[in-house]
Coordinates of C-alpha atoms (C1' of nucleotides) in Angstrom, one line a residue:
Chain A
M1 CA 0.1 0.3 -0.5
P2 CA 1.6 3.7 -1.1
K3 CA 1.8 5.9 1.9
S4 CA -0.4 8.5 -0.5
K5 CA -2.6 9.0 -3.4
Y6 CA -0.7 10.8 -5.9
E7 CA 2.4 7.8 -5.5
F8 CA -0.3 5.1 -6.0
I9 CA -1.3 7.0 -9.1
Y10 CA 1.7 8.0 -11.0
K11 CA 2.9 3.8 -10.2
D12 CA 0.0 3.2 -11.7
L13 CA 0.0 5.1 -15.4
K14 CA 3.8 4.5 -15.4
Q15 CA 3.1 0.4 -15.4
K16 CA 0.1 1.0 -17.6
I17 CA 3.1 2.7 -19.9
E18 CA 5.3 0.4 -18.9
S19 CA 3.0 -2.1 -20.0
E20 CA 1.9 -0.5 -23.4
E21 CA -1.3 0.1 -22.6
Y22 CA -0.9 3.4 -24.1
A23 CA 0.3 3.0 -27.5
Y24 CA 4.0 5.5 -27.5
Q25 CA 3.5 8.7 -29.4
E26 CA -0.8 7.9 -28.2
L27 CA -2.3 10.4 -25.5
L28 CA -2.9 9.7 -22.4
P29 CA -6.3 10.5 -21.1
S30 CA -7.0 14.4 -20.0
E31 CA -6.4 15.7 -16.4
N32 CA -9.6 15.8 -15.9
Q33 CA -10.7 12.7 -17.3
L34 CA -8.1 10.7 -14.8
V35 CA -9.5 12.9 -12.0
L36 CA -12.5 11.1 -12.5
A37 CA -10.9 7.8 -13.2
Y38 CA -9.1 7.8 -9.7
N39 CA -11.5 10.6 -7.9
C40 CA -9.2 12.8 -7.2
S41 CA -8.4 16.1 -7.4
R42 CA -6.7 17.7 -10.4
N43 CA -3.4 18.6 -8.6
T44 CA -2.9 14.8 -7.5
I45 CA -3.1 14.2 -11.0
R46 CA -0.9 16.8 -12.0
R47 CA 1.8 15.7 -9.8
A48 CA 1.5 12.2 -10.7
V49 CA 1.9 12.9 -14.4
G50 CA 5.1 15.4 -13.6
R51 CA 7.6 12.8 -11.8
L52 CA 5.9 11.1 -15.3
V53 CA 8.1 13.7 -16.9
T54 CA 10.9 13.6 -15.0
D55 CA 11.5 10.2 -15.2
G56 CA 10.5 11.0 -19.5
Y57 CA 8.0 8.7 -19.8
V58 CA 6.0 11.6 -21.3
Q59 CA 5.3 15.1 -22.2
T60 CA 3.1 17.4 -21.7
M61 CA 2.0 20.0 -23.8
Q62 CA -0.5 22.9 -22.6
G63 CA -3.5 23.0 -25.1
K64 CA -3.1 19.2 -26.5
G65 CA -2.4 17.0 -24.2
V66 CA 0.5 13.8 -22.3
R67 CA 2.0 12.1 -24.6
N68 CA 3.2 8.7 -24.3
I69 CA 7.2 8.9 -25.3
Y70 CA 8.8 5.6 -23.6
R71 CA 10.7 3.1 -25.6
P72 CA 10.8 -0.1 -23.7
V73 CA 15.0 -0.7 -24.4
A74 CA 17.1 -3.6 -24.4
Q75 CA 19.0 -3.7 -21.8
T76 CA 22.5 -5.2 -22.7
S77 CA 24.2 -3.6 -19.9
Y78 CA 23.9 -2.4 -15.9
T79 CA 22.0 0.2 -16.0
I80 CA 22.0 2.8 -13.4
G81 CA 19.0 4.8 -12.4
G82 CA 18.4 6.8 -8.9
I83 CA 20.3 6.5 -5.3
E84 CA 20.4 2.8 -5.3
S85 CA 22.5 0.0 -3.2
F86 CA 24.2 -2.8 -5.3
K87 CA 21.7 -5.3 -4.1
E88 CA 18.5 -3.0 -5.3
S89 CA 19.9 -3.1 -8.8
S90 CA 21.1 -6.4 -9.1
I91 CA 17.4 -7.1 -8.5
R92 CA 16.1 -4.4 -10.5
N93 CA 18.3 -5.2 -13.5
H94 CA 17.2 -9.0 -13.0
K95 CA 20.3 -10.1 -12.2
K96 CA 22.5 -11.8 -9.6
G97 CA 24.2 -9.8 -7.3
R98 CA 27.0 -10.7 -5.0
S99 CA 29.3 -8.9 -3.1
V100 CA 32.7 -9.1 -1.6
V101 CA 34.9 -7.4 1.5
L102 CA 37.9 -6.7 0.8
Q103 CA 38.7 -4.3 3.1
F104 CA 37.3 -3.8 6.1
M105 CA 39.0 -0.9 8.9
E106 CA 38.0 2.3 11.2
L107 CA 39.8 5.2 10.6
T108 CA 40.4 8.5 11.6
A109 CA 40.2 11.4 8.7
D110 CA 43.8 13.1 8.1
E111 CA 44.3 15.9 6.2
K112 CA 44.9 14.0 3.0
I113 CA 41.3 12.3 3.7
S114 CA 39.6 15.0 4.1
R115 CA 40.3 16.9 1.1
R116 CA 39.4 14.2 -0.6
T117 CA 36.1 13.0 1.4
G118 CA 35.3 16.2 2.6
F119 CA 34.6 14.8 5.9
P120 CA 36.4 17.2 8.6
V121 CA 39.3 16.9 10.0
G122 CA 39.3 13.7 13.0
S123 CA 35.6 12.3 11.6
E124 CA 35.9 9.0 13.2
L125 CA 35.1 6.6 9.6
Y126 CA 35.1 3.2 8.5
Y127 CA 36.3 2.5 4.9
I128 CA 35.5 -0.3 3.3
Q129 CA 36.5 -1.5 -0.1
R130 CA 34.0 -4.0 -1.9
L131 CA 34.0 -6.0 -4.8
H132 CA 30.6 -6.3 -6.7
F133 CA 29.9 -9.3 -8.9
L134 CA 26.9 -9.3 -11.2
D135 CA 26.3 -13.1 -12.6
E136 CA 30.0 -14.0 -11.1
K137 CA 31.2 -11.7 -13.2
P138 CA 33.6 -8.3 -10.8
L139 CA 32.1 -5.2 -12.2
I140 CA 32.7 -2.6 -9.3
I141 CA 34.7 -1.9 -7.4
N142 CA 33.5 0.2 -4.7
H143 CA 35.9 2.8 -1.6
N144 CA 33.3 3.4 1.3
Y145 CA 33.6 5.9 3.9
F146 CA 30.8 6.1 6.0
L147 CA 30.6 8.6 9.2
K148 CA 30.9 6.2 12.4
S149 CA 28.6 8.1 14.0
A150 CA 26.5 7.3 11.9
A151 CA 26.8 4.2 10.8
C152 CA 27.8 3.0 13.9
G153 CA 27.5 -0.9 14.3
L154 CA 28.8 -1.7 10.8
T155 CA 30.2 -5.3 10.3
P156 CA 32.1 -6.9 7.3
E157 CA 29.1 -9.2 7.6
I158 CA 26.7 -5.9 7.0
A159 CA 28.8 -4.8 4.0
E160 CA 29.0 -7.7 2.5
N161 CA 24.8 -8.0 2.7
S162 CA 23.9 -4.3 1.8
I163 CA 24.9 -1.4 4.1
Y164 CA 22.1 0.3 3.5
E165 CA 19.4 -2.4 4.4
Y166 CA 21.5 -2.3 7.8
L167 CA 21.0 1.6 8.1
E168 CA 17.1 1.7 6.5
N169 CA 15.8 -1.1 8.9
T170 CA 18.2 -1.9 11.8
L171 CA 19.3 2.3 12.6
H172 CA 16.6 3.4 10.5
M173 CA 18.2 5.7 8.5
T174 CA 16.6 8.2 5.8
I175 CA 18.8 8.2 3.3
V176 CA 17.7 11.6 1.5
N177 CA 20.0 12.8 -2.0
S178 CA 22.9 11.9 -3.1
K179 CA 25.5 14.4 -5.0
R180 CA 27.7 12.6 -7.7
V181 CA 30.4 13.3 -10.3
M182 CA 30.9 11.3 -12.8
T183 CA 34.6 11.2 -14.5
V184 CA 36.9 8.8 -16.3
E185 CA 39.9 7.9 -15.0
K186 CA 42.8 6.1 -15.5
I187 CA 43.1 2.4 -14.1
T188 CA 44.8 1.3 -10.9
Q189 CA 46.8 -1.8 -10.1
I190 CA 44.1 -2.7 -7.9
D191 CA 41.2 -2.3 -10.4
E192 CA 43.2 -4.0 -13.1
K193 CA 43.8 -6.9 -10.5
Y194 CA 40.5 -6.9 -9.3
L195 CA 38.2 -5.9 -12.3
E196 CA 40.1 -8.5 -14.2
L197 CA 41.0 -5.9 -17.0
D198 CA 44.0 -6.2 -19.0
V199 CA 45.8 -2.1 -19.7
N200 CA 46.6 -3.4 -23.3
D201 CA 42.5 -3.7 -24.0
Y202 CA 41.2 -0.6 -22.0
N203 CA 43.5 2.0 -19.7
C204 CA 40.6 3.6 -18.2
L205 CA 37.0 3.0 -16.3
A206 CA 34.3 5.1 -15.1
V207 CA 34.0 6.4 -11.6
I208 CA 31.1 7.5 -10.1
T209 CA 32.2 10.0 -7.0
S210 CA 29.2 10.4 -4.2
H211 CA 28.1 12.2 -1.4
T212 CA 25.3 11.4 0.0
Y213 CA 23.0 12.7 3.0
N214 CA 20.7 11.6 5.3
S215 CA 17.8 13.5 6.8
D216 CA 19.5 14.8 9.8
G217 CA 21.4 16.8 7.2
V218 CA 24.3 14.7 7.3
M219 CA 27.1 13.9 4.4
F220 CA 27.3 10.2 6.5
E221 CA 28.4 8.9 2.6
F222 CA 31.6 9.2 0.8
T223 CA 31.7 6.8 -1.9
Q224 CA 33.6 6.4 -5.3
S225 CA 32.6 3.9 -7.2
R226 CA 34.9 2.3 -10.1
H227 CA 33.3 0.9 -13.0
R228 CA 34.1 -1.3 -15.5
P229 CA 33.8 0.2 -18.8
D230 CA 32.3 -2.2 -20.7
Y231 CA 29.3 -2.8 -18.1
F232 CA 29.1 1.1 -17.7
R233 CA 26.0 2.6 -18.7
F234 CA 24.6 5.7 -17.2
Q235 CA 20.6 6.6 -17.8
D236 CA 19.3 9.9 -17.8
N237 CA 16.8 12.2 -18.8
A238 CA 17.1 15.5 -19.1
V239 CA 14.6 18.5 -19.3
R240 CA 15.2 21.9 -21.3
R241 CA 14.1 24.6 -19.3
S242 CA 14.2 28.6 -20.5
V243 CA 17.5 29.9 -20.4
S244 CA 16.9 32.3 -17.8
Chain B
M1 CA 11.2 39.2 -15.9
P2 CA 10.7 35.6 -15.7
K3 CA 7.4 33.6 -16.8
S4 CA 6.0 32.6 -13.6
K5 CA 6.1 33.5 -10.0
Y6 CA 7.3 30.2 -8.4
E7 CA 10.0 30.6 -11.3
F8 CA 11.2 33.7 -9.6
I9 CA 10.6 32.9 -5.8
Y10 CA 12.8 29.6 -7.2
K11 CA 15.6 32.3 -9.0
D12 CA 15.6 34.3 -5.8
L13 CA 16.6 31.8 -3.4
K14 CA 19.0 30.3 -5.3
Q15 CA 20.4 33.6 -6.1
K16 CA 20.6 34.1 -2.4
I17 CA 21.9 30.4 -1.9
E18 CA 24.6 30.2 -4.5
S19 CA 25.7 34.0 -2.7
E20 CA 25.5 32.1 0.8
E21 CA 23.4 34.5 2.2
Y22 CA 22.2 30.9 4.3
A23 CA 24.9 29.5 5.7
Y24 CA 25.9 25.9 4.8
Q25 CA 23.4 23.5 7.4
E26 CA 21.0 26.4 7.8
L27 CA 17.3 26.5 7.9
L28 CA 15.5 28.6 5.4
P29 CA 12.7 30.6 6.8
S30 CA 10.0 28.9 7.0
E31 CA 6.9 28.1 3.8
N32 CA 5.0 30.6 6.1
Q33 CA 7.2 33.4 6.7
L34 CA 8.3 33.1 2.6
V35 CA 4.7 33.1 1.8
L36 CA 4.5 37.0 3.7
A37 CA 7.8 37.6 1.7
Y38 CA 6.9 37.0 -1.3
N39 CA 3.5 37.6 -0.9
C40 CA 2.1 34.4 -2.4
S41 CA 0.5 31.5 -1.8
R42 CA 2.3 28.4 0.3
N43 CA 1.5 26.5 -3.2
T44 CA 3.6 28.4 -4.9
I45 CA 6.5 28.6 -2.5
R46 CA 6.5 24.4 -2.3
R47 CA 6.5 24.7 -6.3
A48 CA 10.1 26.8 -6.0
V49 CA 11.3 24.6 -3.1
G50 CA 10.7 21.8 -4.7
R51 CA 13.0 22.8 -8.0
L52 CA 16.0 23.2 -5.4
V53 CA 15.4 20.1 -4.0
T54 CA 16.0 18.3 -6.9
D55 CA 19.0 20.5 -8.2
G56 CA 20.5 19.3 -4.5
Y57 CA 20.7 22.7 -3.3
V58 CA 18.5 22.3 -0.4
Q59 CA 16.8 19.4 1.8
T60 CA 13.7 19.7 3.3
M61 CA 12.9 18.0 6.4
Q62 CA 8.9 17.4 7.6
G63 CA 8.3 19.4 11.0
K64 CA 12.0 21.0 11.0
G65 CA 13.1 23.3 8.6
V66 CA 14.4 23.6 4.8
R67 CA 18.2 23.1 4.8
N68 CA 20.8 24.4 3.5
I69 CA 23.2 21.8 1.5
Y70 CA 25.0 23.9 -0.9
R71 CA 28.7 23.8 -1.1
P72 CA 30.3 26.0 -3.4
V73 CA 32.7 23.9 -6.2
A74 CA 36.0 24.4 -7.3
Q75 CA 35.3 23.9 -11.1
T76 CA 38.2 22.2 -12.1
S77 CA 36.8 20.9 -15.5
Y78 CA 34.0 21.2 -17.8
T79 CA 30.5 20.7 -15.7
I80 CA 27.4 19.1 -18.1
G81 CA 24.0 20.1 -16.8
G82 CA 20.5 20.2 -18.1
I83 CA 19.5 20.3 -22.2
E84 CA 22.6 22.7 -23.1
S85 CA 23.9 23.4 -26.7
F86 CA 28.0 23.8 -26.2
K87 CA 27.3 27.6 -26.1
E88 CA 25.3 28.1 -23.4
S89 CA 27.9 25.5 -21.4
S90 CA 30.6 27.9 -22.5
I91 CA 29.2 30.6 -20.5
R92 CA 27.8 29.2 -18.7
N93 CA 31.5 27.8 -17.4
H94 CA 32.6 31.7 -17.5
K95 CA 35.1 29.8 -20.5
K96 CA 35.8 30.8 -24.1
G97 CA 34.3 28.0 -26.6
R98 CA 34.6 27.9 -30.3
S99 CA 33.1 25.2 -33.0
V100 CA 34.7 23.7 -35.7
V101 CA 32.6 21.9 -38.9
L102 CA 34.0 19.1 -39.8
Q103 CA 31.5 17.6 -41.5
F104 CA 27.8 18.6 -42.7
M105 CA 25.8 16.8 -45.2
E106 CA 22.6 14.9 -46.2
L107 CA 22.1 11.6 -46.0
T108 CA 18.8 9.5 -46.1
A109 CA 18.8 7.0 -43.5
D110 CA 19.3 3.0 -43.8
E111 CA 19.1 0.1 -42.1
K112 CA 22.2 0.3 -40.5
I113 CA 21.7 3.8 -39.3
S114 CA 18.4 3.5 -38.3
R115 CA 19.7 1.2 -36.0
R116 CA 22.2 3.2 -34.9
T117 CA 20.0 6.8 -34.1
G118 CA 16.9 5.3 -33.8
F119 CA 15.5 7.3 -37.0
P120 CA 13.0 4.8 -39.5
V121 CA 14.6 3.8 -42.4
G122 CA 14.3 6.5 -45.5
S123 CA 14.1 9.8 -43.2
E124 CA 16.1 12.1 -44.5
L125 CA 18.7 14.1 -42.4
Y126 CA 21.9 16.4 -41.4
Y127 CA 24.4 14.8 -40.6
I128 CA 27.4 17.2 -38.7
Q129 CA 30.4 16.7 -37.6
R130 CA 32.0 19.3 -35.4
L131 CA 35.3 19.3 -32.8
H132 CA 34.1 22.0 -29.4
F133 CA 37.2 24.3 -28.4
L134 CA 37.3 25.8 -25.2
D135 CA 39.9 27.9 -24.3
E136 CA 41.9 26.8 -27.7
K137 CA 41.6 23.1 -26.7
P138 CA 39.7 20.7 -28.2
L139 CA 37.4 18.7 -26.3
I140 CA 34.5 17.1 -27.8
I141 CA 33.6 15.6 -30.4
N142 CA 30.0 15.5 -31.8
H143 CA 28.4 13.5 -34.4
N144 CA 24.6 14.7 -35.1
Y145 CA 22.1 13.8 -36.8
F146 CA 19.0 16.1 -37.8
L147 CA 15.7 15.2 -39.0
K148 CA 15.7 17.8 -41.8
S149 CA 11.9 17.8 -41.5
A150 CA 12.2 19.5 -38.2
A151 CA 15.2 21.4 -38.5
C152 CA 15.1 22.8 -42.0
G153 CA 17.5 25.1 -43.3
L154 CA 20.6 24.3 -41.4
T155 CA 23.9 25.1 -42.9
P156 CA 27.5 24.6 -41.9
E157 CA 27.7 28.5 -41.0
I158 CA 24.6 27.8 -38.2
A159 CA 26.3 24.6 -37.1
E160 CA 29.5 26.8 -36.5
N161 CA 27.8 28.5 -33.8
S162 CA 25.0 27.1 -32.3
I163 CA 22.4 24.7 -33.6
Y164 CA 20.3 25.1 -30.8
E165 CA 20.0 29.1 -31.3
Y166 CA 19.1 28.9 -34.8
L167 CA 16.2 25.7 -34.1
E168 CA 14.8 28.2 -31.4
N169 CA 14.6 31.8 -32.0
T170 CA 14.1 31.4 -36.0
L171 CA 12.5 28.2 -36.7
H172 CA 10.5 28.4 -33.1
M173 CA 11.2 24.8 -32.3
T174 CA 10.9 24.3 -28.7
I175 CA 13.3 21.8 -27.8
V176 CA 11.7 19.5 -24.5
N177 CA 13.3 17.1 -23.5
S178 CA 16.4 14.6 -24.0
K179 CA 17.2 10.9 -23.2
R180 CA 20.9 10.1 -22.4
V181 CA 23.0 7.1 -21.3
M182 CA 26.4 7.7 -20.7
T183 CA 29.5 5.1 -21.3
V184 CA 32.8 4.6 -21.9
E185 CA 34.3 3.9 -25.4
K186 CA 37.7 3.0 -27.2
I187 CA 39.6 6.3 -28.5
T188 CA 38.8 5.9 -32.5
Q189 CA 41.5 7.3 -34.8
I190 CA 39.4 10.1 -35.6
D191 CA 39.3 10.9 -31.5
E192 CA 42.8 10.5 -31.4
K193 CA 43.4 13.2 -34.3
Y194 CA 40.8 15.7 -33.0
L195 CA 41.6 15.3 -29.8
E196 CA 44.8 15.7 -29.8
L197 CA 45.0 12.2 -28.3
D198 CA 47.6 9.7 -27.4
V199 CA 46.9 6.3 -27.0
N200 CA 49.6 5.2 -24.8
D201 CA 47.6 7.8 -22.1
Y202 CA 44.1 7.2 -22.4
N203 CA 43.1 4.3 -24.7
C204 CA 39.1 5.3 -23.8
L205 CA 36.8 8.4 -23.5
A206 CA 33.9 9.7 -22.0
V207 CA 30.8 8.7 -24.4
I208 CA 26.9 10.7 -24.5
T209 CA 24.6 9.3 -26.8
S210 CA 20.9 11.3 -26.7
H211 CA 17.8 11.1 -28.2
T212 CA 16.4 14.7 -27.5
Y213 CA 12.8 15.5 -28.6
N214 CA 11.0 18.6 -29.3
S215 CA 7.3 19.4 -28.6
D216 CA 5.9 18.2 -31.3
G217 CA 7.0 15.0 -29.7
V218 CA 9.3 13.9 -32.1
M219 CA 12.4 12.8 -32.0
F220 CA 14.7 15.6 -33.9
E221 CA 17.7 14.4 -32.8
F222 CA 20.0 11.8 -32.2
T223 CA 23.7 12.8 -31.1
Q224 CA 26.4 11.2 -30.0
S225 CA 29.3 13.8 -28.0
R226 CA 33.1 12.1 -27.4
H227 CA 34.1 13.7 -24.5
R228 CA 38.1 14.1 -24.1
P229 CA 38.8 12.1 -20.6
D230 CA 40.6 14.3 -18.4
Y231 CA 38.5 16.9 -19.0
F232 CA 35.3 15.2 -18.5
R233 CA 32.8 16.1 -15.8
F234 CA 29.4 15.1 -15.3
Q235 CA 26.9 16.3 -11.8
D236 CA 23.8 14.6 -10.8
N237 CA 21.9 15.0 -8.1
A238 CA 19.9 12.2 -7.1
V239 CA 16.6 11.7 -4.6
R240 CA 16.3 8.8 -2.6
R241 CA 12.4 6.9 -3.0
S242 CA 11.0 4.6 -1.5
V243 CA 11.8 0.9 -2.9
S244 CA 8.3 0.7 -4.1
Chain C
dG1 C1' -10.3 35.4 -38.9
dC2 C1' -12.6 34.5 -34.2
dC3 C1' -15.3 31.7 -31.4
dG4 C1' -15.5 28.4 -28.0
dA5 C1' -14.6 24.3 -26.3
dT6 C1' -10.9 21.9 -24.6
dT7 C1' -6.4 21.1 -22.0
dT8 C1' -2.3 22.4 -19.8
dG9 C1' -0.3 25.8 -17.1
dT10 C1' -0.1 29.1 -12.8
dC11 C1' -1.7 30.6 -9.0
dC12 C1' -4.9 31.0 -4.7
dG13 C1' -7.2 30.0 0.0
dT14 C1' -8.6 26.4 2.7
dA15 C1' -8.7 21.9 5.5
dT16 C1' -6.2 17.9 7.8
dG17 C1' -1.9 14.3 8.2
dT18 C1' 2.2 14.1 10.2
dA19 C1' 7.1 15.1 12.4
dT20 C1' 9.4 18.2 15.8
dC21 C1' 10.3 20.2 19.0
Chain D
dC1 C1' -0.2 18.8 25.3
dG2 C1' 0.5 22.5 22.2
dA3 C1' 2.6 25.4 18.9
dT4 C1' 5.5 25.3 13.9
dA5 C1' 7.1 22.7 10.4
dC6 C1' 6.7 20.5 6.0
dA7 C1' 3.0 16.5 3.3
dT8 C1' -1.3 15.5 1.4
dA9 C1' -5.4 17.2 -0.9
dC10 C1' -9.5 19.2 -2.4
dG11 C1' -12.0 23.1 -5.0
dG12 C1' -12.1 26.8 -7.8
dA13 C1' -10.3 30.7 -10.8
dC14 C1' -8.2 32.3 -14.9
dA15 C1' -4.3 32.2 -18.0
dA16 C1' -2.2 30.4 -22.3
dA17 C1' -2.1 26.9 -26.3
dT18 C1' -4.8 24.0 -29.3
dC19 C1' -8.1 22.9 -32.3
dG20 C1' -12.4 22.9 -34.6
dG21 C1' -16.2 24.7 -36.9

DNA sequence: GCCGATTTGTCCGTATGTATC
DNA sequence: CGATACATACGGACAAATCGG
């Protein structure tokens, strides 16, 4: 049971679009029709449709209607979405995921770590290095730094399963948003070894650096994800806005 | 003059945050206070704040307030945002941009081009290859395919300046959204030549493939942007949603 | 070209729920 | 408990764009 009405409508419409109940380029029912169908106010419909717009599922046209522009994609590789744990995206991509903890240690942020992660000097941190497999293929090396005061009680066993599951379900933390930067970097010896790469083949990989915040407003996680280039794929839908 | 009230408030708050009128981690005035300050309804405030949330500028906390989490970033490299022309992002990054047209031709989509671009077989297209310089450094090679029926009248001269400016201001097209996929690919001889890369240094680059739609719902542009890896940087703010 | 019907966009006011302090 | 804050939802009004007659 979804907690809100507009979220129910959003998911219902999304599912109808994905199952091609509306054809590509077809107009959805008008807002007023949807108001009757879902027995709610126009604002509620508009909120649901707004999410579909940002998802790139539909586009709205003043005076005309709401057009379905969703195309089912052949997912040849691993796709990244919002904020997800590796476990969650494995499930979404219908693949079998497995994680191995390469390192697990506690440390205190010095000048160098502080510059790299954004945590203040002196912060008590967990540092975790993990290798993620998808269908038994090593695809991602993660370097996680968690603020000990926010993620206390982490163990290698938890890290092997799902850290987010622990933070959300056991510590009852609410993860809110994540600022990410994507770059391309040279591979290191560690990458080469664990991701089974050959420098003569690819000598770079895709790197996602993220600062993640919880509902207390504290940046509790800094992560660098290093992705095998031949399996990396990041999807996005951008909306054009007036050039101010 | 912005066309809408909420957009004015959004930009005003954004500017106040960027100029650090509110400190990092400080709470913004409550919605009710903002209602008084801007002399508008609470809905309007909430729309403005909602955009700031998706921008990663603030986070809202039920029962507490709206916290500023914006950090001014040292922009060492070229940053990509929403849907922008190269000219627009050059200006936003305060750099001097210049574009050179390497190829300009008209062609008809055959089976192979259709598979690559998503345009139906037989579509009349412009194919444009351009090299973009930033501060006289070659950073991006673009391969553009434009639907002739939507972008008619394109010339190499326009392509050298700004195609989007032509489409929006002369043809009065409204560009709406763009589905993008980011990957890492091996460099080609063309990349090596024009981007002045050395295979022994980097042998990959960042590739952004995009399908762009206008307000008529037609996919009028397919573009592959190939970015010099050492200057590529893509920023993003992701929001965590319930795992349905 | 004009008019009216339809549809989305913006804005308002209000009521109620829920979380925080 | 009450006051304050954000979250959800409703209903109404008018503007702006589109389309058909």
